[in-house]
mmCIF file with all atom_site columns, C-alpha atoms in Angstrom:
data_model
loop_
_atom_site.group_PDB
_atom_site.id
_atom_site.type_symbol
_atom_site.label_atom_id
_atom_site.label_alt_id
_atom_site.label_comp_id
_atom_site.label_asym_id
_atom_site.label_entity_id
_atom_site.label_seq_id
_atom_site.pdbx_PDB_ins_code
_atom_site.Cartn_x
_atom_site.Cartn_y
_atom_site.Cartn_z
_atom_site.occupancy
_atom_site.B_iso_or_equiv
_atom_site.pdbx_formal_charge
_atom_site.auth_seq_id
_atom_site.auth_comp_id
_atom_site.auth_asym_id
_atom_site.auth_atom_id
_atom_site.pdbx_PDB_model_num
ATOM 1   C CA . UNK A 1 1   ? 159.988 -60.466 183.918 1.00 77.00 ? 273 UNK A CA 1
ATOM 2   C CA . UNK A 1 2   ? 158.987 -62.706 181.121 1.00 81.00 ? 274 UNK A CA 1
ATOM 3   C CA . UNK A 1 3   ? 157.342 -61.461 178.173 1.00 82.00 ? 275 UNK A CA 1
ATOM 4   C CA . UNK A 1 4   ? 153.736 -62.347 179.434 1.00 86.00 ? 276 UNK A CA 1
ATOM 5   C CA . UNK A 1 5   ? 154.444 -60.231 182.412 1.00 86.00 ? 277 UNK A CA 1
ATOM 6   C CA . UNK A 1 6   ? 155.818 -57.445 180.300 1.00 84.00 ? 278 UNK A CA 1
ATOM 7   C CA . UNK A 1 7   ? 152.640 -57.010 178.000 1.00 87.00 ? 279 UNK A CA 1
ATOM 8   C CA . UNK A 1 8   ? 150.316 -57.510 181.036 1.00 90.00 ? 280 UNK A CA 1
ATOM 9   C CA . UNK A 1 9   ? 147.930 -54.587 181.442 1.00 93.00 ? 281 UNK A CA 1
ATOM 10  C CA . UNK A 1 10  ? 144.616 -53.970 183.056 1.00 96.00 ? 282 UNK A CA 1
ATOM 11  C CA . UNK A 1 11  ? 142.411 -54.368 179.999 1.00 96.00 ? 283 UNK A CA 1
ATOM 12  C CA . UNK A 1 12  ? 138.440 -54.192 180.099 1.00 96.00 ? 284 UNK A CA 1
ATOM 13  C CA . UNK A 1 13  ? 136.023 -55.978 177.976 1.00 96.00 ? 285 UNK A CA 1
ATOM 14  C CA . UNK A 1 14  ? 133.890 -53.556 175.456 1.00 96.00 ? 286 UNK A CA 1
ATOM 15  C CA . UNK A 1 15  ? 132.069 -50.693 177.544 1.00 95.00 ? 287 UNK A CA 1
ATOM 16  C CA . UNK A 1 16  ? 128.391 -51.304 177.873 1.00 92.00 ? 288 UNK A CA 1
ATOM 17  C CA . UNK A 1 17  ? 128.634 -55.144 176.996 1.00 92.00 ? 289 UNK A CA 1
ATOM 18  C CA . UNK A 1 18  ? 127.518 -57.979 179.004 1.00 91.00 ? 290 UNK A CA 1
ATOM 19  C CA . UNK A 1 19  ? 131.045 -58.017 180.288 1.00 94.00 ? 291 UNK A CA 1
ATOM 20  C CA . UNK A 1 20  ? 131.661 -54.404 180.711 1.00 93.00 ? 292 UNK A CA 1
ATOM 21  C CA . UNK A 1 21  ? 132.811 -54.618 184.219 1.00 94.00 ? 293 UNK A CA 1
ATOM 22  C CA . UNK A 1 22  ? 135.453 -57.577 183.657 1.00 95.00 ? 294 UNK A CA 1
ATOM 23  C CA . UNK A 1 23  ? 138.996 -57.334 183.063 1.00 96.00 ? 295 UNK A CA 1
ATOM 24  C CA . UNK A 1 24  ? 140.484 -59.541 180.260 1.00 94.00 ? 296 UNK A CA 1
ATOM 25  C CA . UNK A 1 25  ? 142.941 -62.097 181.470 1.00 88.00 ? 297 UNK A CA 1
ATOM 26  C CA . UNK A 1 26  ? 145.619 -64.512 179.624 1.00 80.00 ? 298 UNK A CA 1
ATOM 27  C CA . UNK A 1 27  ? 146.548 -67.701 180.993 1.00 78.00 ? 299 UNK A CA 1
ATOM 28  C CA . UNK A 1 28  ? 149.503 -67.465 183.301 1.00 74.00 ? 300 UNK A CA 1
ATOM 29  C CA . UNK A 1 29  ? 151.105 -65.712 186.102 1.00 80.00 ? 301 UNK A CA 1
ATOM 30  C CA . UNK A 1 30  ? 149.534 -62.444 185.947 1.00 89.00 ? 302 UNK A CA 1
ATOM 31  C CA . UNK A 1 31  ? 145.878 -63.773 186.146 1.00 92.00 ? 303 UNK A CA 1
ATOM 32  C CA . UNK A 1 32  ? 146.007 -64.003 190.070 1.00 91.00 ? 304 UNK A CA 1
ATOM 33  C CA . UNK A 1 33  ? 146.880 -60.107 190.694 1.00 94.00 ? 305 UNK A CA 1
ATOM 34  C CA . UNK A 1 34  ? 144.159 -59.501 187.789 1.00 95.00 ? 306 UNK A CA 1
ATOM 35  C CA . UNK A 1 35  ? 141.593 -61.285 189.722 1.00 94.00 ? 307 UNK A CA 1
ATOM 36  C CA . UNK A 1 36  ? 142.441 -59.717 192.835 1.00 95.00 ? 308 UNK A CA 1
ATOM 37  C CA . UNK A 1 37  ? 141.898 -56.262 191.342 1.00 97.00 ? 309 UNK A CA 1
ATOM 38  C CA . UNK A 1 38  ? 138.599 -57.548 189.635 1.00 96.00 ? 310 UNK A CA 1
ATOM 39  C CA . UNK A 1 39  ? 137.033 -58.278 193.087 1.00 96.00 ? 311 UNK A CA 1
ATOM 40  C CA . UNK A 1 40  ? 137.668 -54.638 193.999 1.00 96.00 ? 312 UNK A CA 1
ATOM 41  C CA . UNK A 1 41  ? 136.295 -53.398 190.729 1.00 95.00 ? 313 UNK A CA 1
ATOM 42  C CA . UNK A 1 42  ? 133.145 -55.474 191.293 1.00 92.00 ? 314 UNK A CA 1
ATOM 43  C CA . UNK A 1 43  ? 132.751 -53.875 194.783 1.00 92.00 ? 315 UNK A CA 1
ATOM 44  C CA . UNK A 1 44  ? 133.160 -50.367 193.534 1.00 91.00 ? 316 UNK A CA 1
ATOM 45  C CA . UNK A 1 45  ? 130.640 -51.004 190.833 1.00 90.00 ? 317 UNK A CA 1
ATOM 46  C CA . UNK A 1 46  ? 127.876 -52.591 192.860 1.00 87.00 ? 318 UNK A CA 1
ATOM 47  C CA . UNK A 1 47  ? 128.249 -50.662 196.271 1.00 85.00 ? 319 UNK A CA 1
ATOM 48  C CA . UNK A 1 48  ? 130.170 -47.498 196.003 1.00 85.00 ? 320 UNK A CA 1
ATOM 49  C CA . UNK A 1 49  ? 129.470 -45.829 192.394 1.00 79.00 ? 321 UNK A CA 1
ATOM 50  C CA . UNK A 1 50  ? 126.423 -43.961 192.065 1.00 76.00 ? 322 UNK A CA 1
ATOM 51  C CA . UNK A 1 51  ? 124.119 -44.717 189.203 1.00 73.00 ? 323 UNK A CA 1
ATOM 52  C CA . UNK A 1 52  ? 120.450 -44.968 188.657 1.00 73.00 ? 324 UNK A CA 1
ATOM 53  C CA . UNK A 1 53  ? 120.686 -48.535 187.401 1.00 68.00 ? 325 UNK A CA 1
ATOM 54  C CA . UNK A 1 54  ? 119.827 -51.380 189.566 1.00 67.00 ? 326 UNK A CA 1
ATOM 55  C CA . UNK A 1 55  ? 121.339 -54.977 190.588 1.00 68.00 ? 327 UNK A CA 1
ATOM 56  C CA . UNK A 1 56  ? 123.270 -56.567 187.608 1.00 74.00 ? 328 UNK A CA 1
ATOM 57  C CA . UNK A 1 57  ? 122.466 -53.728 185.339 1.00 76.00 ? 329 UNK A CA 1
ATOM 58  C CA . UNK A 1 58  ? 124.899 -51.801 187.415 1.00 76.00 ? 330 UNK A CA 1
ATOM 59  C CA . UNK A 1 59  ? 127.875 -54.077 185.901 1.00 82.00 ? 331 UNK A CA 1
ATOM 60  C CA . UNK A 1 60  ? 126.701 -54.143 182.365 1.00 83.00 ? 332 UNK A CA 1
ATOM 61  C CA . UNK A 1 61  ? 126.136 -50.566 181.883 1.00 84.00 ? 333 UNK A CA 1
ATOM 62  C CA . UNK A 1 62  ? 129.646 -49.330 182.397 1.00 90.00 ? 334 UNK A CA 1
ATOM 63  C CA . UNK A 1 63  ? 131.246 -46.718 180.182 1.00 93.00 ? 335 UNK A CA 1
ATOM 64  C CA . UNK A 1 64  ? 134.878 -46.422 179.105 1.00 95.00 ? 336 UNK A CA 1
ATOM 65  C CA . UNK A 1 65  ? 135.310 -43.470 181.616 1.00 95.00 ? 337 UNK A CA 1
ATOM 66  C CA . UNK A 1 66  ? 133.565 -45.611 184.310 1.00 93.00 ? 338 UNK A CA 1
ATOM 67  C CA . UNK A 1 67  ? 135.901 -48.317 183.707 1.00 96.00 ? 339 UNK A CA 1
ATOM 68  C CA . UNK A 1 68  ? 138.877 -46.094 184.478 1.00 96.00 ? 340 UNK A CA 1
ATOM 69  C CA . UNK A 1 69  ? 137.303 -44.869 187.706 1.00 96.00 ? 341 UNK A CA 1
ATOM 70  C CA . UNK A 1 70  ? 136.539 -48.504 188.964 1.00 96.00 ? 342 UNK A CA 1
ATOM 71  C CA . UNK A 1 71  ? 140.226 -49.466 188.027 1.00 98.00 ? 343 UNK A CA 1
ATOM 72  C CA . UNK A 1 72  ? 141.468 -46.400 189.798 1.00 98.00 ? 344 UNK A CA 1
ATOM 73  C CA . UNK A 1 73  ? 139.615 -46.918 193.094 1.00 97.00 ? 345 UNK A CA 1
ATOM 74  C CA . UNK A 1 74  ? 140.278 -50.768 193.056 1.00 97.00 ? 346 UNK A CA 1
ATOM 75  C CA . UNK A 1 75  ? 143.949 -49.967 192.730 1.00 98.00 ? 347 UNK A CA 1
ATOM 76  C CA . UNK A 1 76  ? 144.115 -47.276 195.302 1.00 97.00 ? 348 UNK A CA 1
ATOM 77  C CA . UNK A 1 77  ? 142.089 -49.311 197.608 1.00 96.00 ? 349 UNK A CA 1
ATOM 78  C CA . UNK A 1 78  ? 144.317 -52.298 197.411 1.00 96.00 ? 350 UNK A CA 1
ATOM 79  C CA . UNK A 1 79  ? 147.460 -50.168 197.529 1.00 97.00 ? 351 UNK A CA 1
ATOM 80  C CA . UNK A 1 80  ? 145.849 -48.478 200.775 1.00 97.00 ? 352 UNK A CA 1
ATOM 81  C CA . UNK A 1 81  ? 145.198 -51.812 202.310 1.00 96.00 ? 353 UNK A CA 1
ATOM 82  C CA . UNK A 1 82  ? 148.868 -52.848 201.588 1.00 95.00 ? 354 UNK A CA 1
ATOM 83  C CA . UNK A 1 83  ? 150.250 -49.745 203.077 1.00 95.00 ? 355 UNK A CA 1
ATOM 84  C CA . UNK A 1 84  ? 148.491 -50.551 206.399 1.00 93.00 ? 356 UNK A CA 1
ATOM 85  C CA . UNK A 1 85  ? 145.908 -47.689 205.785 1.00 90.00 ? 357 UNK A CA 1
ATOM 86  C CA . UNK A 1 86  ? 148.495 -44.924 206.077 1.00 92.00 ? 358 UNK A CA 1
ATOM 87  C CA . UNK A 1 87  ? 150.114 -44.584 202.984 1.00 95.00 ? 359 UNK A CA 1
ATOM 88  C CA . UNK A 1 88  ? 150.306 -45.827 199.383 1.00 97.00 ? 360 UNK A CA 1
ATOM 89  C CA . UNK A 1 89  ? 153.006 -45.722 196.912 1.00 97.00 ? 361 UNK A CA 1
ATOM 90  C CA . UNK A 1 90  ? 152.590 -45.618 193.366 1.00 98.00 ? 362 UNK A CA 1
ATOM 91  C CA . UNK A 1 91  ? 155.187 -46.471 190.634 1.00 96.00 ? 363 UNK A CA 1
ATOM 92  C CA . UNK A 1 92  ? 155.288 -45.030 187.163 1.00 95.00 ? 364 UNK A CA 1
ATOM 93  C CA . UNK A 1 93  ? 157.887 -45.340 184.430 1.00 91.00 ? 365 UNK A CA 1
ATOM 94  C CA . UNK A 1 94  ? 159.510 -41.982 183.410 1.00 87.00 ? 366 UNK A CA 1
ATOM 95  C CA . UNK A 1 95  ? 162.203 -41.213 180.826 1.00 81.00 ? 367 UNK A CA 1
ATOM 96  C CA . UNK A 1 96  ? 164.827 -40.460 183.699 1.00 78.00 ? 368 UNK A CA 1
ATOM 97  C CA . UNK A 1 97  ? 167.053 -43.448 184.862 1.00 77.00 ? 369 UNK A CA 1
ATOM 98  C CA . UNK A 1 98  ? 167.184 -43.548 188.544 1.00 72.00 ? 370 UNK A CA 1
ATOM 99  C CA . UNK A 1 99  ? 169.176 -46.778 188.923 1.00 73.00 ? 371 UNK A CA 1
ATOM 100 C CA . UNK A 1 100 ? 172.604 -47.238 187.167 1.00 73.00 ? 372 UNK A CA 1
ATOM 101 C CA . UNK A 1 101 ? 173.376 -50.669 186.136 1.00 70.00 ? 373 UNK A CA 1
ATOM 102 C CA . UNK A 1 102 ? 176.142 -52.497 187.687 1.00 75.00 ? 374 UNK A CA 1
ATOM 103 C CA . UNK A 1 103 ? 177.533 -55.869 187.786 1.00 76.00 ? 375 UNK A CA 1
ATOM 104 C CA . UNK A 1 104 ? 175.049 -56.911 190.268 1.00 79.00 ? 376 UNK A CA 1
ATOM 105 C CA . UNK A 1 105 ? 171.898 -55.615 188.376 1.00 76.00 ? 377 UNK A CA 1
ATOM 106 C CA . UNK A 1 106 ? 171.140 -56.284 184.647 1.00 77.00 ? 378 UNK A CA 1
ATOM 107 C CA . UNK A 1 107 ? 169.281 -53.418 183.070 1.00 77.00 ? 379 UNK A CA 1
ATOM 108 C CA . UNK A 1 108 ? 165.969 -53.832 181.536 1.00 78.00 ? 380 UNK A CA 1
ATOM 109 C CA . UNK A 1 109 ? 165.183 -50.462 180.359 1.00 79.00 ? 381 UNK A CA 1
ATOM 110 C CA . UNK A 1 110 ? 161.960 -50.598 182.710 1.00 81.00 ? 382 UNK A CA 1
ATOM 111 C CA . UNK A 1 111 ? 162.886 -51.057 186.171 1.00 84.00 ? 383 UNK A CA 1
ATOM 112 C CA . UNK A 1 112 ? 165.668 -48.547 186.262 1.00 85.00 ? 384 UNK A CA 1
ATOM 113 C CA . UNK A 1 113 ? 163.234 -45.845 185.072 1.00 88.00 ? 385 UNK A CA 1
ATOM 114 C CA . UNK A 1 114 ? 160.591 -46.299 187.852 1.00 91.00 ? 386 UNK A CA 1
ATOM 115 C CA . UNK A 1 115 ? 159.740 -43.192 189.657 1.00 93.00 ? 387 UNK A CA 1
ATOM 116 C CA . UNK A 1 116 ? 157.775 -43.572 193.127 1.00 94.00 ? 388 UNK A CA 1
ATOM 117 C CA . UNK A 1 117 ? 155.167 -41.098 194.209 1.00 97.00 ? 389 UNK A CA 1
ATOM 118 C CA . UNK A 1 118 ? 154.064 -41.670 197.959 1.00 97.00 ? 390 UNK A CA 1
ATOM 119 C CA . UNK A 1 119 ? 150.587 -40.681 199.204 1.00 97.00 ? 391 UNK A CA 1
ATOM 120 C CA . UNK A 1 120 ? 149.294 -40.324 202.919 1.00 97.00 ? 392 UNK A CA 1
ATOM 121 C CA . UNK A 1 121 ? 145.602 -39.703 201.682 1.00 97.00 ? 393 UNK A CA 1
ATOM 122 C CA . UNK A 1 122 ? 143.629 -42.511 199.991 1.00 96.00 ? 394 UNK A CA 1
ATOM 123 C CA . UNK A 1 123 ? 141.564 -40.012 198.025 1.00 97.00 ? 395 UNK A CA 1
ATOM 124 C CA . UNK A 1 124 ? 144.689 -38.319 196.736 1.00 98.00 ? 396 UNK A CA 1
ATOM 125 C CA . UNK A 1 125 ? 146.200 -41.570 195.501 1.00 98.00 ? 397 UNK A CA 1
ATOM 126 C CA . UNK A 1 126 ? 143.004 -42.611 193.721 1.00 97.00 ? 398 UNK A CA 1
ATOM 127 C CA . UNK A 1 127 ? 142.957 -39.201 191.930 1.00 98.00 ? 399 UNK A CA 1
ATOM 128 C CA . UNK A 1 128 ? 146.575 -39.665 190.964 1.00 98.00 ? 400 UNK A CA 1
ATOM 129 C CA . UNK A 1 129 ? 145.863 -43.105 189.643 1.00 98.00 ? 401 UNK A CA 1
ATOM 130 C CA . UNK A 1 130 ? 142.952 -41.966 187.580 1.00 97.00 ? 402 UNK A CA 1
ATOM 131 C CA . UNK A 1 131 ? 145.099 -39.040 186.095 1.00 97.00 ? 403 UNK A CA 1
ATOM 132 C CA . UNK A 1 132 ? 147.641 -41.775 184.845 1.00 97.00 ? 404 UNK A CA 1
ATOM 133 C CA . UNK A 1 133 ? 145.040 -44.535 184.376 1.00 97.00 ? 405 UNK A CA 1
ATOM 134 C CA . UNK A 1 134 ? 146.694 -45.185 180.855 1.00 95.00 ? 406 UNK A CA 1
ATOM 135 C CA . UNK A 1 135 ? 149.978 -46.121 182.642 1.00 94.00 ? 407 UNK A CA 1
ATOM 136 C CA . UNK A 1 136 ? 148.216 -49.124 183.893 1.00 96.00 ? 408 UNK A CA 1
ATOM 137 C CA . UNK A 1 137 ? 145.690 -49.820 181.016 1.00 94.00 ? 409 UNK A CA 1
ATOM 138 C CA . UNK A 1 138 ? 147.813 -49.377 177.925 1.00 91.00 ? 410 UNK A CA 1
ATOM 139 C CA . UNK A 1 139 ? 149.252 -52.239 175.975 1.00 86.00 ? 411 UNK A CA 1
ATOM 140 C CA . UNK A 1 140 ? 153.107 -52.122 176.395 1.00 82.00 ? 412 UNK A CA 1
ATOM 141 C CA . UNK A 1 141 ? 152.564 -50.024 179.742 1.00 87.00 ? 413 UNK A CA 1
ATOM 142 C CA . UNK A 1 142 ? 153.679 -52.861 182.120 1.00 90.00 ? 414 UNK A CA 1
ATOM 143 C CA . UNK A 1 143 ? 150.685 -52.095 183.883 1.00 94.00 ? 415 UNK A CA 1
ATOM 144 C CA . UNK A 1 144 ? 150.584 -55.235 186.032 1.00 95.00 ? 416 UNK A CA 1
ATOM 145 C CA . UNK A 1 145 ? 154.194 -54.893 186.738 1.00 94.00 ? 417 UNK A CA 1
ATOM 146 C CA . UNK A 1 146 ? 153.715 -51.300 187.806 1.00 96.00 ? 418 UNK A CA 1
ATOM 147 C CA . UNK A 1 147 ? 150.832 -52.439 190.340 1.00 97.00 ? 419 UNK A CA 1
ATOM 148 C CA . UNK A 1 148 ? 153.133 -55.067 191.536 1.00 95.00 ? 420 UNK A CA 1
ATOM 149 C CA . UNK A 1 149 ? 155.934 -52.654 192.448 1.00 95.00 ? 421 UNK A CA 1
ATOM 150 C CA . UNK A 1 150 ? 153.555 -50.472 193.956 1.00 97.00 ? 422 UNK A CA 1
ATOM 151 C CA . UNK A 1 151 ? 152.200 -52.930 196.067 1.00 96.00 ? 423 UNK A CA 1
ATOM 152 C CA . UNK A 1 152 ? 155.568 -54.000 197.280 1.00 95.00 ? 424 UNK A CA 1
ATOM 153 C CA . UNK A 1 153 ? 156.454 -50.412 198.212 1.00 95.00 ? 425 UNK A CA 1
ATOM 154 C CA . UNK A 1 154 ? 153.182 -49.687 199.691 1.00 96.00 ? 426 UNK A CA 1
ATOM 155 C CA . UNK A 1 155 ? 153.614 -52.393 201.976 1.00 94.00 ? 427 UNK A CA 1
ATOM 156 C CA . UNK A 1 156 ? 157.296 -51.917 202.461 1.00 87.00 ? 428 UNK A CA 1
ATOM 157 C CA . UNK A 1 157 ? 160.149 -54.254 201.914 1.00 80.00 ? 429 UNK A CA 1
ATOM 158 C CA . UNK A 1 158 ? 160.723 -54.706 205.769 1.00 82.00 ? 430 UNK A CA 1
ATOM 159 C CA . UNK A 1 159 ? 156.916 -55.885 206.241 1.00 78.00 ? 431 UNK A CA 1
#
């Protein structure tokens, strides 16, 4: 992955601002993934989240906690759809190494540390993501790459 991909994460604009619902994007290859997730975030904030606000106020009056909840719901929805509605696989980076470098594989100190967590219930996947939301939001977390790997494993390599 390029440096652009390695530093890409799911970062929101400031809470309670006019763009509190929006992900920040850079130019380049990760924008398409961020915009697909953005659509699910807006769906969650407008139609699923319960709040006393009406219409477009629902998008601007979003706290830091609600941003995380919206992102977790969006990622879980997307992974659940990729898994055909029966499973979701979530990839996180751990300290342990799961792939031993060989002549066919060049170590990047990231991919070989990915651990897979499989869920057969969408709500459980969403709770897990929410509990590990910083793995997708923090700078240097490789959040977009983790989500891309999660999509691939949820969909399965055969499909």
